[in-house]
Coordinates of C-alpha atoms in Angstrom, one line a residue:
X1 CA 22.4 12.9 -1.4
X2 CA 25.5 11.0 -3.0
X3 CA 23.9 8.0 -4.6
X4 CA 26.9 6.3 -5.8
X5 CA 28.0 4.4 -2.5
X6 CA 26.1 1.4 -0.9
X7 CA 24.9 0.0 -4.4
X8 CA 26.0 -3.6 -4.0
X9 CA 22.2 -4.4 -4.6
X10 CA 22.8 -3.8 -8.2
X11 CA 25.6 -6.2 -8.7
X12 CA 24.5 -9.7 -9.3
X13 CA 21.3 -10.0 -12.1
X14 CA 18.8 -12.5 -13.0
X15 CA 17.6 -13.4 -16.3
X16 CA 14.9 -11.6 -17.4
X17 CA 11.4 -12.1 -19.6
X18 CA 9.9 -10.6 -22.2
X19 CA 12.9 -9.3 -24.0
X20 CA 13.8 -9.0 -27.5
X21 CA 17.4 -9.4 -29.1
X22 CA 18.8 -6.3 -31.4
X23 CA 21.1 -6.0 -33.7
X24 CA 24.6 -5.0 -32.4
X25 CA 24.2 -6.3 -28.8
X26 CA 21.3 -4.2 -27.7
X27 CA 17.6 -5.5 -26.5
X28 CA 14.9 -4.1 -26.5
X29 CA 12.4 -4.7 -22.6
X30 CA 8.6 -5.6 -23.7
X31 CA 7.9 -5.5 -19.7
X32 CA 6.3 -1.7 -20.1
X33 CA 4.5 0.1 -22.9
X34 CA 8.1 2.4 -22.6
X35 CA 9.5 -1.1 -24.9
X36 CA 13.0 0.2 -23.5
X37 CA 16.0 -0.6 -26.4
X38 CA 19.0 -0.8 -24.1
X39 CA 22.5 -0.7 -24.7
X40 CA 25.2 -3.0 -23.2
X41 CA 26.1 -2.5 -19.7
X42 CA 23.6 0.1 -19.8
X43 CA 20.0 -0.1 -18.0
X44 CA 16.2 1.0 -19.1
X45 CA 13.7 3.8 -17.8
X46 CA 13.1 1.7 -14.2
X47 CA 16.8 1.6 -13.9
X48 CA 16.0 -2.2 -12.1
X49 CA 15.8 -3.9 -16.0
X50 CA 19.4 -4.1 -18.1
X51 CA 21.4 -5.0 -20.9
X52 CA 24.2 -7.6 -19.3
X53 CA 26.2 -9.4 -22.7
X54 CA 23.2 -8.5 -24.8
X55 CA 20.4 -10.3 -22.8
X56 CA 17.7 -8.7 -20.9
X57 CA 18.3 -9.1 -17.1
X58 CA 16.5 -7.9 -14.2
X59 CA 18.7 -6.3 -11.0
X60 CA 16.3 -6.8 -8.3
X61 CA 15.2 -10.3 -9.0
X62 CA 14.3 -11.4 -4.6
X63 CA 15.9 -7.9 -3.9
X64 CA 13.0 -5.4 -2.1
X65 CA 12.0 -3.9 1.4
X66 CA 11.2 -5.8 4.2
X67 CA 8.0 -7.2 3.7
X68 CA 4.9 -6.4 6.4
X69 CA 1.8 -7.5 7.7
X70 CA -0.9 -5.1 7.0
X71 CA -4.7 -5.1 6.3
X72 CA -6.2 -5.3 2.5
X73 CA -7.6 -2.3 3.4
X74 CA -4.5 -0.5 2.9
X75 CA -4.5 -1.3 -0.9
X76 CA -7.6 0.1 -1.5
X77 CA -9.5 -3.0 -1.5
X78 CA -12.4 -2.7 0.1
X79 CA -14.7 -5.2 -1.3
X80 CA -12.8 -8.6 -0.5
X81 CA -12.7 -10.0 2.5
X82 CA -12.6 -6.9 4.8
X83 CA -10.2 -6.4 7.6
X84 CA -8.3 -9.5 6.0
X85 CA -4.4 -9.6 7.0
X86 CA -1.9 -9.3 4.2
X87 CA 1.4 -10.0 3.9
X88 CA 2.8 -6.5 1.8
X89 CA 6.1 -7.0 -0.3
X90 CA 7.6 -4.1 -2.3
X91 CA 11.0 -4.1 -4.0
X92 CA 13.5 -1.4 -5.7
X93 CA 12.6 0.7 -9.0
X94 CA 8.9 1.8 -11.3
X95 CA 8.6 2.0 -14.5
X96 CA 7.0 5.9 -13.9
X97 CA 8.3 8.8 -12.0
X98 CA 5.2 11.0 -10.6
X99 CA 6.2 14.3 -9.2
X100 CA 3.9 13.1 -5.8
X101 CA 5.1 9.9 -5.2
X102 CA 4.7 8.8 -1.5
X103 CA 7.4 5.9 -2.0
X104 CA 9.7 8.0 -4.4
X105 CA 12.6 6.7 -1.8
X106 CA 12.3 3.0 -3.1
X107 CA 10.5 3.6 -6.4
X108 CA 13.4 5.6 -7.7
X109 CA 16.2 3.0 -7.8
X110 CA 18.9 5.7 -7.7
X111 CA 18.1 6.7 -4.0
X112 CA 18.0 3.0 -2.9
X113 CA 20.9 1.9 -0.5
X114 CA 22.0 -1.7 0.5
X115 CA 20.6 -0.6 3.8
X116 CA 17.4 -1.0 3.1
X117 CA 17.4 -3.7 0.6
X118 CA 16.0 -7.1 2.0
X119 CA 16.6 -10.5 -0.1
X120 CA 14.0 -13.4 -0.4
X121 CA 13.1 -16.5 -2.2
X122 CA 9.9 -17.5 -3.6
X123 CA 9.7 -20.2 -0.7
X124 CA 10.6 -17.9 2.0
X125 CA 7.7 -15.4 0.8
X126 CA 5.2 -18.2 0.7
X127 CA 6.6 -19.7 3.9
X128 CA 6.5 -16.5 6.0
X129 CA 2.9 -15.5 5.0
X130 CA 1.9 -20.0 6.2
X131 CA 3.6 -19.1 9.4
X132 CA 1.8 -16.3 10.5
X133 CA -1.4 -18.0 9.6
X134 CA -1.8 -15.0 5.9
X135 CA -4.1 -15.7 3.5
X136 CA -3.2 -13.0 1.2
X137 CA 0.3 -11.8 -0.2
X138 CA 0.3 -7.8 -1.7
X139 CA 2.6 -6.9 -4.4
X140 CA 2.4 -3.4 -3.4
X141 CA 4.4 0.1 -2.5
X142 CA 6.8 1.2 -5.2
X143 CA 5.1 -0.8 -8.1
X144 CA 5.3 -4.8 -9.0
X145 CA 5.6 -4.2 -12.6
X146 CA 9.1 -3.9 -12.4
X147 CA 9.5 -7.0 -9.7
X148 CA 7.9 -9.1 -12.6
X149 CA 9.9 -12.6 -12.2
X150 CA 10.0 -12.4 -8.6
X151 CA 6.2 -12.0 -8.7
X152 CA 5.4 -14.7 -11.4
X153 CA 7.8 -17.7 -9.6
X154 CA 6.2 -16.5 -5.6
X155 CA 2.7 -16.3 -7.2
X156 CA 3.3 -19.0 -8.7
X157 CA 4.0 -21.4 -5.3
X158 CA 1.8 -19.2 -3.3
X159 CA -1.4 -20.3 -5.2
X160 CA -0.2 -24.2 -5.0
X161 CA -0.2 -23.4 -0.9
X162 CA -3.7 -22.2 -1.5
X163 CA -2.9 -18.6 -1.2
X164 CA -4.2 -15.5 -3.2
X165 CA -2.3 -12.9 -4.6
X166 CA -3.0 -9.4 -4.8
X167 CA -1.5 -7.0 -7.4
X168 CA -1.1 -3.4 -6.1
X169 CA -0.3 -1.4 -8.9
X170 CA -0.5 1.7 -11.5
X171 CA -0.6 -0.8 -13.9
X172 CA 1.9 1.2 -16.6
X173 CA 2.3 -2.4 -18.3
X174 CA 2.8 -4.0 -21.6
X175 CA -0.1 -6.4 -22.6
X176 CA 2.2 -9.8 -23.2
X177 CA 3.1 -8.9 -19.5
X178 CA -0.5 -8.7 -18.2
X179 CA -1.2 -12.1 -20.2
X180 CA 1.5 -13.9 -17.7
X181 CA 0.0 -12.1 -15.0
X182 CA -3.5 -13.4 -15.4
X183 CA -2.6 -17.1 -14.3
X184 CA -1.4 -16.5 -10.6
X185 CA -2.9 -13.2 -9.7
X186 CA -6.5 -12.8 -8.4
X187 CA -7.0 -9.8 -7.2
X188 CA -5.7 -6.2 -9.0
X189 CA -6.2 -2.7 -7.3
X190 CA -4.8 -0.3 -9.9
X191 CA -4.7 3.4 -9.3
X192 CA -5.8 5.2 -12.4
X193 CA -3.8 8.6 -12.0
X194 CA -6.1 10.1 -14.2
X195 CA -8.1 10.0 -17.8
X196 CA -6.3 12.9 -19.0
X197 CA -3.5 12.4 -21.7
X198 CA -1.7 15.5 -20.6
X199 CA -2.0 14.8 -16.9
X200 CA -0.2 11.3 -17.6
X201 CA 2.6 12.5 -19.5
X202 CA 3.4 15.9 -17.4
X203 CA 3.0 14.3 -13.7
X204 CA 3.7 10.7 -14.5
X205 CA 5.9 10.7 -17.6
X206 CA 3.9 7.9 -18.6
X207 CA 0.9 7.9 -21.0
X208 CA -2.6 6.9 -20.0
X209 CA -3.9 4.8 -23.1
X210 CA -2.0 1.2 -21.8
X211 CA -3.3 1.6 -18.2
X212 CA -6.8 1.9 -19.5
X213 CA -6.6 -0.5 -21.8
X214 CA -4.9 -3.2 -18.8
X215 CA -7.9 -2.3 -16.3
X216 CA -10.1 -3.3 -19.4
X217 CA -8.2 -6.4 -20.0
X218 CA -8.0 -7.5 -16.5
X219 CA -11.2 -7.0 -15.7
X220 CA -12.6 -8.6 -19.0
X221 CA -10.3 -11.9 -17.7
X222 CA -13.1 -12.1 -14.9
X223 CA -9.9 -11.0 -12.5
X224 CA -11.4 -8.9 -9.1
X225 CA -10.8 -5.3 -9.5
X226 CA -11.4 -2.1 -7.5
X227 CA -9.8 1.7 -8.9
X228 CA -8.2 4.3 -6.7
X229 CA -7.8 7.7 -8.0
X230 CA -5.3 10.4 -5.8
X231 CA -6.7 13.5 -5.7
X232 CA -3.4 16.1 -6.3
X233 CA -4.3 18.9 -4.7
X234 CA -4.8 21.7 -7.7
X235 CA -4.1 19.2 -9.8
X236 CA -6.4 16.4 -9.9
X237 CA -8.9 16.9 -7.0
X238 CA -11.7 18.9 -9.1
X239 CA -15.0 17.9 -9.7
X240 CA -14.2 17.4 -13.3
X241 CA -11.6 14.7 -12.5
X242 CA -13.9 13.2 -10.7
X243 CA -17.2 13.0 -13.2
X244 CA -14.6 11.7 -15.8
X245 CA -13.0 8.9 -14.1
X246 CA -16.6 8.0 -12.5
X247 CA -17.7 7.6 -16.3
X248 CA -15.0 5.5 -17.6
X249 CA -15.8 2.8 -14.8
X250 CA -19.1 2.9 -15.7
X251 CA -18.3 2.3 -19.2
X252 CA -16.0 0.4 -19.5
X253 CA -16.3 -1.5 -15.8
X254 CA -19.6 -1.3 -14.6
X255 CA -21.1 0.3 -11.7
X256 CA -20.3 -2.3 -9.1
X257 CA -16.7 -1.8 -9.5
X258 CA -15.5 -0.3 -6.1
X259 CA -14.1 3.5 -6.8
X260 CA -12.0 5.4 -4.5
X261 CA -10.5 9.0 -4.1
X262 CA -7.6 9.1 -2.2
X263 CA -6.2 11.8 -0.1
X264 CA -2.9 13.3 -1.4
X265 CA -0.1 14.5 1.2
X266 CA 3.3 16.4 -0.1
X267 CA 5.8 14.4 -0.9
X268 CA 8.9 14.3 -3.0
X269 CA 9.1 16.9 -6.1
X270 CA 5.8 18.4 -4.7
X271 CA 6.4 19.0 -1.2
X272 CA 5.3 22.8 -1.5
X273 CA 1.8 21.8 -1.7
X274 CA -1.3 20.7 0.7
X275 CA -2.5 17.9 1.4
X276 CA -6.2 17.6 -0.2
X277 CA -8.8 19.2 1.6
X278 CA -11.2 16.7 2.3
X279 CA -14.3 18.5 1.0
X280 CA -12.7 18.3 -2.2
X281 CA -12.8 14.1 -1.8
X282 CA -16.5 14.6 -0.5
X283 CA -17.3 16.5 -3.6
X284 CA -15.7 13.5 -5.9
X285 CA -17.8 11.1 -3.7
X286 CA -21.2 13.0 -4.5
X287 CA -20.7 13.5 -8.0
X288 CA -19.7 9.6 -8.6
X289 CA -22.6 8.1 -6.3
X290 CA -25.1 10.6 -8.4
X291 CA -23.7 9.2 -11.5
X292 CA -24.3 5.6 -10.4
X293 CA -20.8 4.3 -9.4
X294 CA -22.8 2.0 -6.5
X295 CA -19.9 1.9 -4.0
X296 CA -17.8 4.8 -3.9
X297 CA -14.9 5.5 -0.9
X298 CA -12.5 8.0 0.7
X299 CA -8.6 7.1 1.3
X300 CA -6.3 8.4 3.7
X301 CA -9.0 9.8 6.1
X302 CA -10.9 9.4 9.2
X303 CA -13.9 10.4 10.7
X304 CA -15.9 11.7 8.1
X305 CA -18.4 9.9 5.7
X306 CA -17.0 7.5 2.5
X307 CA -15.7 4.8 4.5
X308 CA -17.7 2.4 5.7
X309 CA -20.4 0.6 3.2
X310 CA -24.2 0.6 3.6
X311 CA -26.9 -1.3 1.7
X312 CA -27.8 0.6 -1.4
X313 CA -31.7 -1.2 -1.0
X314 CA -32.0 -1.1 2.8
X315 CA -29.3 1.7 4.2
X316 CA -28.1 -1.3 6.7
X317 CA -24.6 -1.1 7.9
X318 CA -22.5 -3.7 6.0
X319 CA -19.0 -3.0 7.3
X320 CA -17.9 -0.7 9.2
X321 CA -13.9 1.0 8.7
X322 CA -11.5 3.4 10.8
X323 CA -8.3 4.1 9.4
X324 CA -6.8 0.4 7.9
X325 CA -9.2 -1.8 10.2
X326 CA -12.5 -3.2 8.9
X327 CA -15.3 -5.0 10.7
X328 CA -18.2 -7.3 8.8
X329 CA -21.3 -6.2 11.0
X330 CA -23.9 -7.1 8.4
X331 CA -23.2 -9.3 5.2
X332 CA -23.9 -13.6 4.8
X333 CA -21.8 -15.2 3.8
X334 CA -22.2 -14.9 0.5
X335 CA -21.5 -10.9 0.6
X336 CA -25.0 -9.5 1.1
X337 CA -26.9 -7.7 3.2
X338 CA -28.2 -9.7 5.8
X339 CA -31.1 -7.5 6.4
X340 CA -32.7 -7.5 3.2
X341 CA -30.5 -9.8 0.6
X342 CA -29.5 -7.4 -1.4
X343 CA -25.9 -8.3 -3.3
X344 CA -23.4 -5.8 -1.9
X345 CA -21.2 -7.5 -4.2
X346 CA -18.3 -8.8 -1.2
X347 CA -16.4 -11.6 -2.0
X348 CA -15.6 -13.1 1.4
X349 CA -13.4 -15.9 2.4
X350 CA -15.0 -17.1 5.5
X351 CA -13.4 -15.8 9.1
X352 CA -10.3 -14.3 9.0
X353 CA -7.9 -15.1 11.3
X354 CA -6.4 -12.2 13.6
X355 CA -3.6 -12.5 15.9
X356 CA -3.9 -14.7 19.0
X357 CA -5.7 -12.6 21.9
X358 CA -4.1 -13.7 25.3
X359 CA -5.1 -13.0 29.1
X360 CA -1.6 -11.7 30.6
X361 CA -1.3 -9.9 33.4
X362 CA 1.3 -7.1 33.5
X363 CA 3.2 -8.6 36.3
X364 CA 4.6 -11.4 34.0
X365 CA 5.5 -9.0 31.6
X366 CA 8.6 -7.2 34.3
X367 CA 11.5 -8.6 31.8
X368 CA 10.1 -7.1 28.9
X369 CA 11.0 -3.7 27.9
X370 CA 7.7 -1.3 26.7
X371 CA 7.6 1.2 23.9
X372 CA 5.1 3.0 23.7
X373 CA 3.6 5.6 21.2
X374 CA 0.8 8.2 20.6
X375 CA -1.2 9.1 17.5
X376 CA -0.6 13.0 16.5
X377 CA -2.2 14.5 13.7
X378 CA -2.2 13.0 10.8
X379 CA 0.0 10.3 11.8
X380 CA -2.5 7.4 13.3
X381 CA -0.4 3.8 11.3
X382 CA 3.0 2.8 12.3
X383 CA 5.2 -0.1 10.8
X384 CA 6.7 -2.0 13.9
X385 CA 9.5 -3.7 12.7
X386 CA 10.7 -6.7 15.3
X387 CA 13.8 -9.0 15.5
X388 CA 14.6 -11.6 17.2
X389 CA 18.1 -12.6 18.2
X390 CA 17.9 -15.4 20.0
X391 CA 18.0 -19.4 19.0
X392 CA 14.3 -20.2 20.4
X393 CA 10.8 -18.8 19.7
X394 CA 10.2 -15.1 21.2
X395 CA 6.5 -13.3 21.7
X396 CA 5.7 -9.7 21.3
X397 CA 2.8 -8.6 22.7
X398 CA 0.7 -5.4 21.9
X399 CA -1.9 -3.7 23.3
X400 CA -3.8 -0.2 22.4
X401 CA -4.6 2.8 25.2
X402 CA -7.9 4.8 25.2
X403 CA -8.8 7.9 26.4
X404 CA -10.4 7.4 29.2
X405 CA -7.3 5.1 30.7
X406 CA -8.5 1.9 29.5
X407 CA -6.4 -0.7 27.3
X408 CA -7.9 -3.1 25.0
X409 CA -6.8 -7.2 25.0
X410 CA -3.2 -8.3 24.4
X411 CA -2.6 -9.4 21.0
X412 CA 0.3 -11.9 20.6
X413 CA 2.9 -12.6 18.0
X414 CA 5.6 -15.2 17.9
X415 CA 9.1 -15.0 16.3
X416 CA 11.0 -17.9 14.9
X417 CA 14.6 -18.3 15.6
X418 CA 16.3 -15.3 14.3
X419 CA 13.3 -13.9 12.5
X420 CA 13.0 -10.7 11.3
X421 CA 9.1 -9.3 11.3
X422 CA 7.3 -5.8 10.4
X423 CA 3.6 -5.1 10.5
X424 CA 1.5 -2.2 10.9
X425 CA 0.1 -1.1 13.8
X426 CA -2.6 1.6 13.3
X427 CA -5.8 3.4 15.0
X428 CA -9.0 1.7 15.2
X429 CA -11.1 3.9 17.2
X430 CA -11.8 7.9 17.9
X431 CA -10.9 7.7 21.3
X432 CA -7.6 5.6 20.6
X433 CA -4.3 7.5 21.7
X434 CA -2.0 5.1 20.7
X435 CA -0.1 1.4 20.7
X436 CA 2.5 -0.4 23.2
X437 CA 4.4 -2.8 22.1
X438 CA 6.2 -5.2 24.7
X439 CA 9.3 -6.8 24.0
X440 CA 11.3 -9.7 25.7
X441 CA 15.0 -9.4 25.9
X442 CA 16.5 -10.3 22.7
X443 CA 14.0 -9.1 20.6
X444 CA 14.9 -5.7 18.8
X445 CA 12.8 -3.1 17.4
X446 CA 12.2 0.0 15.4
X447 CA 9.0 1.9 14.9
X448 CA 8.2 3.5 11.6
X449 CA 5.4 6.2 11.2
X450 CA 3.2 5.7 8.3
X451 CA 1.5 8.8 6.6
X452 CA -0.7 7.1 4.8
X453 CA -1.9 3.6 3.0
X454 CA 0.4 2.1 0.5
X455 CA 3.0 4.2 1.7
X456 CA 6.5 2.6 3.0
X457 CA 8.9 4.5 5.6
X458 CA 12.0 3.8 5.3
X459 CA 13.3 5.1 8.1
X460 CA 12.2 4.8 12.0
X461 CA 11.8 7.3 14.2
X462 CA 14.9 5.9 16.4
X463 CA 16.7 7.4 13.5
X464 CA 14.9 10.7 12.7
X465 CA 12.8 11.5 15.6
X466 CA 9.0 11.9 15.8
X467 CA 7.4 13.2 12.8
X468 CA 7.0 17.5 13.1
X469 CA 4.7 18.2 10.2
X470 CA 2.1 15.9 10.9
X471 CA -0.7 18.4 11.2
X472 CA -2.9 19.0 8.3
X473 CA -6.5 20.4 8.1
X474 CA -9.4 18.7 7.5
X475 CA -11.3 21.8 6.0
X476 CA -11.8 23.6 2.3
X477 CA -9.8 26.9 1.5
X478 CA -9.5 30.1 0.1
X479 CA -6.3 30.2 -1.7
X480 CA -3.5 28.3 -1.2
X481 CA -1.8 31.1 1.4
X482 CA -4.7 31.4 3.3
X483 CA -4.4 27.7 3.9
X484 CA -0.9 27.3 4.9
X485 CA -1.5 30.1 7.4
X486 CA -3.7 27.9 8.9
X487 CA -1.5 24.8 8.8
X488 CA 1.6 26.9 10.1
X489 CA -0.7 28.2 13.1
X490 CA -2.1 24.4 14.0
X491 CA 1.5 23.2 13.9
X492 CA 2.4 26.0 16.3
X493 CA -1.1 25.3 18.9
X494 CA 0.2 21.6 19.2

């Protein structure tokens, strides 16, 4: 891949915080624990944070992806305000580089072309998210450490229009950073990689001490937290992985923090693997439930126990989840188990608003074009990405197909003039086989499939086709052959 061409992103900078002037023209960055000392012209570790006439300046100041509606689900929060809409906004560079990472394409500034850079101000963030009727904006995908300005002025506005902001984040951060942080952000879902000092500085090139010490501060602040671990597979998906991190949120946490063990899928310097056999996940599950983590989940999975949330007194069913769509069938209002009162510890902000369900019969819809897709494998969330060319207001309409023929309500969304829109589509029942989207002429579109939460595509499939290693099994293994025996002969049975 020649990475030298289509890098006008990088051209203009923004003035940049937490620096410290050097002797002889260089600064040193205080944004990450890395405390980056950076020649002129030159840039830090993130390659996003530089040295421009010997002041600290940041590349991708209102420079990311395109941001996208999406459930909080999909940033492994599971205890606030379930099935809640987000809007998701991810930008250009990280201050780590793990060998897995599922967003390696933006996170890695030096594979990042103008094509898929996107520019916004604070006030069109905040705007967008009042439009569409969001409660909640996600600083999410690559990592927002490295987006820190961007984040602090949006924040910033978004809580003055009554909004809340969630940090997304592997929280490899400097404490002076986490201090300006604590003002604007109220929610933080930090994936702790793992406890092992080794682990960190081998897979992540990072070092684990500052990321435990910032869930401790964070938390300490009275800020909502929840932990994700992924479970590598081989790596970090044993049992003692799992009794470890269970005991550091105990300790240093408490056990009503929400813990969950994500599923790992092959990405980027570790495509030669497997994706993590789900008894591995149910093993991590057991062993932190028997320890006394209280609410303990599965990511990246479907159909098998560790996702929804029963009452720990009565066994009710709280909420129940499929994929990135959540459903409050038994809480008050005040997050507790209507059944008995027990405090499942929820903090909920009243009804959520969904999209606008309309009665439309098809024959109104014979100027709109349909595209239509179906879940396979392991590929069951797509981004829909949706433009409107026209001068006037547009509406999309969606609707999901069952198995037995049936199709559920339409769902409505309206475009302003011009406006570009993305949001994720993805399955909410077993017997789903997949979306339609309906578009009227003028209105463009491109369909991204999604592997799993927290992970951005880049590219649609009108540019690379459907998806051909989407199968993956569901099953333990004996030895790593053995198990892609078994892949290659699914992938060859579809």
């Amino acid at each position: 891949m020649d990475t030298t061409k289509n890098k006008n992103w990088t051209l203009e900078s923004s003035p940049a915080k937490l620096e410290e002037i050097l002797p002889g023209g260089a600064v040193k960055c205080h944004l990450s624990p890395r405390n980056c000392v950076i020649q002129e012209g030159k840039v830090g570790f993130c390659k996003v944070r530089g040295n421009r006439g010997g002041r600290l300046v940041t590349l991708n100041y209102g420079k990311g992806v395109h941001s996208t509606e999406e459930t909080i689900e999909t940033e492994a929060v599971f205890h606030f305000a379930p099935g809640e809409r987000i809007l998701s906004l991810g930008n250009i560079g990280c201050m780590l580089n793990c060998g897995y990472c599922h967003n390696w394409k933006t996170s890695q500034a030096k594979y990042v072309t103008d094509k898929d850079v996107y520019y916004y101000t604070p006030e069109q963030v905040v705007e967008t998210a009042l439009k569409h009727g969001i409660r909640v904006i996600s600083w999410t995908y690559n990592d927002p450490v490295v987006w820190h300005e961007f984040i602090l002025d949006t924040a910033k506005l978004a809580k003055e229009a009554g909004l809340i902001n969630l940090y997304k984040s592997a929280f490899f951060i400097s404490e002076e950073a986490i201090d300006e942080l604590l003002p604007v952000i109220d929610i933080f879902s930090i994936s702790l990689k793992s406890i092992s000092p080794e682990y960190y500085r081998k897979v992540t090139t990072g070092w684990v001490e500052p990321v435990l010490a910032g869930i401790k501060k964070v938390y300490d602040a009275g800020k909502y937290v929840e932990v994700s671990t992924l479970m590598v597979t081989d790596i970090s998906d044993d049992e003692e992985t799992a009794r470890k991190i269970s005991q550091w949120v105990l300790d240093e946490l408490g056990p009503n923090v929400p813990l969950h063990f994500v599923r790992f899928h092959p990405d980027y310097k570790m495509s030669n693997s497997i994706r993590t056999p789900v008894d591995r996940l149910l093993k991590a599950r057991e062993v932190a439930r028997s320890m006394g983590v209280e609410h303990v989940y599965l990511g990246n999975v479907n159909d098998v126990e560790g996702t929804n949330t029963s009452c720990n007194n009565c066994n009710a069913l709280l909420v129940t989840r499929y994929g990135l769509n959540a459903e409050i069938i038994g809480l008050d209002s005040k997050g507790c188990c209507s059944q008995c009162g027990h405090d499942a510890h929820f903090k909920l902000l009243g009804e959520h608003q969904a999209n606008i369900t309309v009665e439309l019969p098809e024959d109104e819809l014979s100027a709109h074009e349909k595209r239509k897709f179906e879940w396979h494998g392991d590929i069951v969330s797509l981004h829909a990405q949706v433009l409107n060319t026209e001068d006037f207001e547009q509406t999309v309409y969606l609707r999901r197909n069952y198995t037995d023929g049936h199709n559920s309500d339409w769902k409505s969304l309206t475009l302003r003039p011009h406006e570009s829109y993305r949001f994720i589509i993805a399955k909410a029942r077993i017997d789903e086989t997949g979306p339609e989207v309906w578009l009227p002429k003028g209105v463009n579109s491109n369909l991204h499939e999604v592997f799993d939460r927290a992970h951005f595509p880049t590219e649609s499939i009108e540019e690379i086709g459907i998806s051909q290693n989407d199968i993956t099994p569901t099953i333990g293994y004996e030895g790593k052959q053995n198990m892609y025996e078994q892949v290659i002969k699914l992938v060859s049975q579809a």
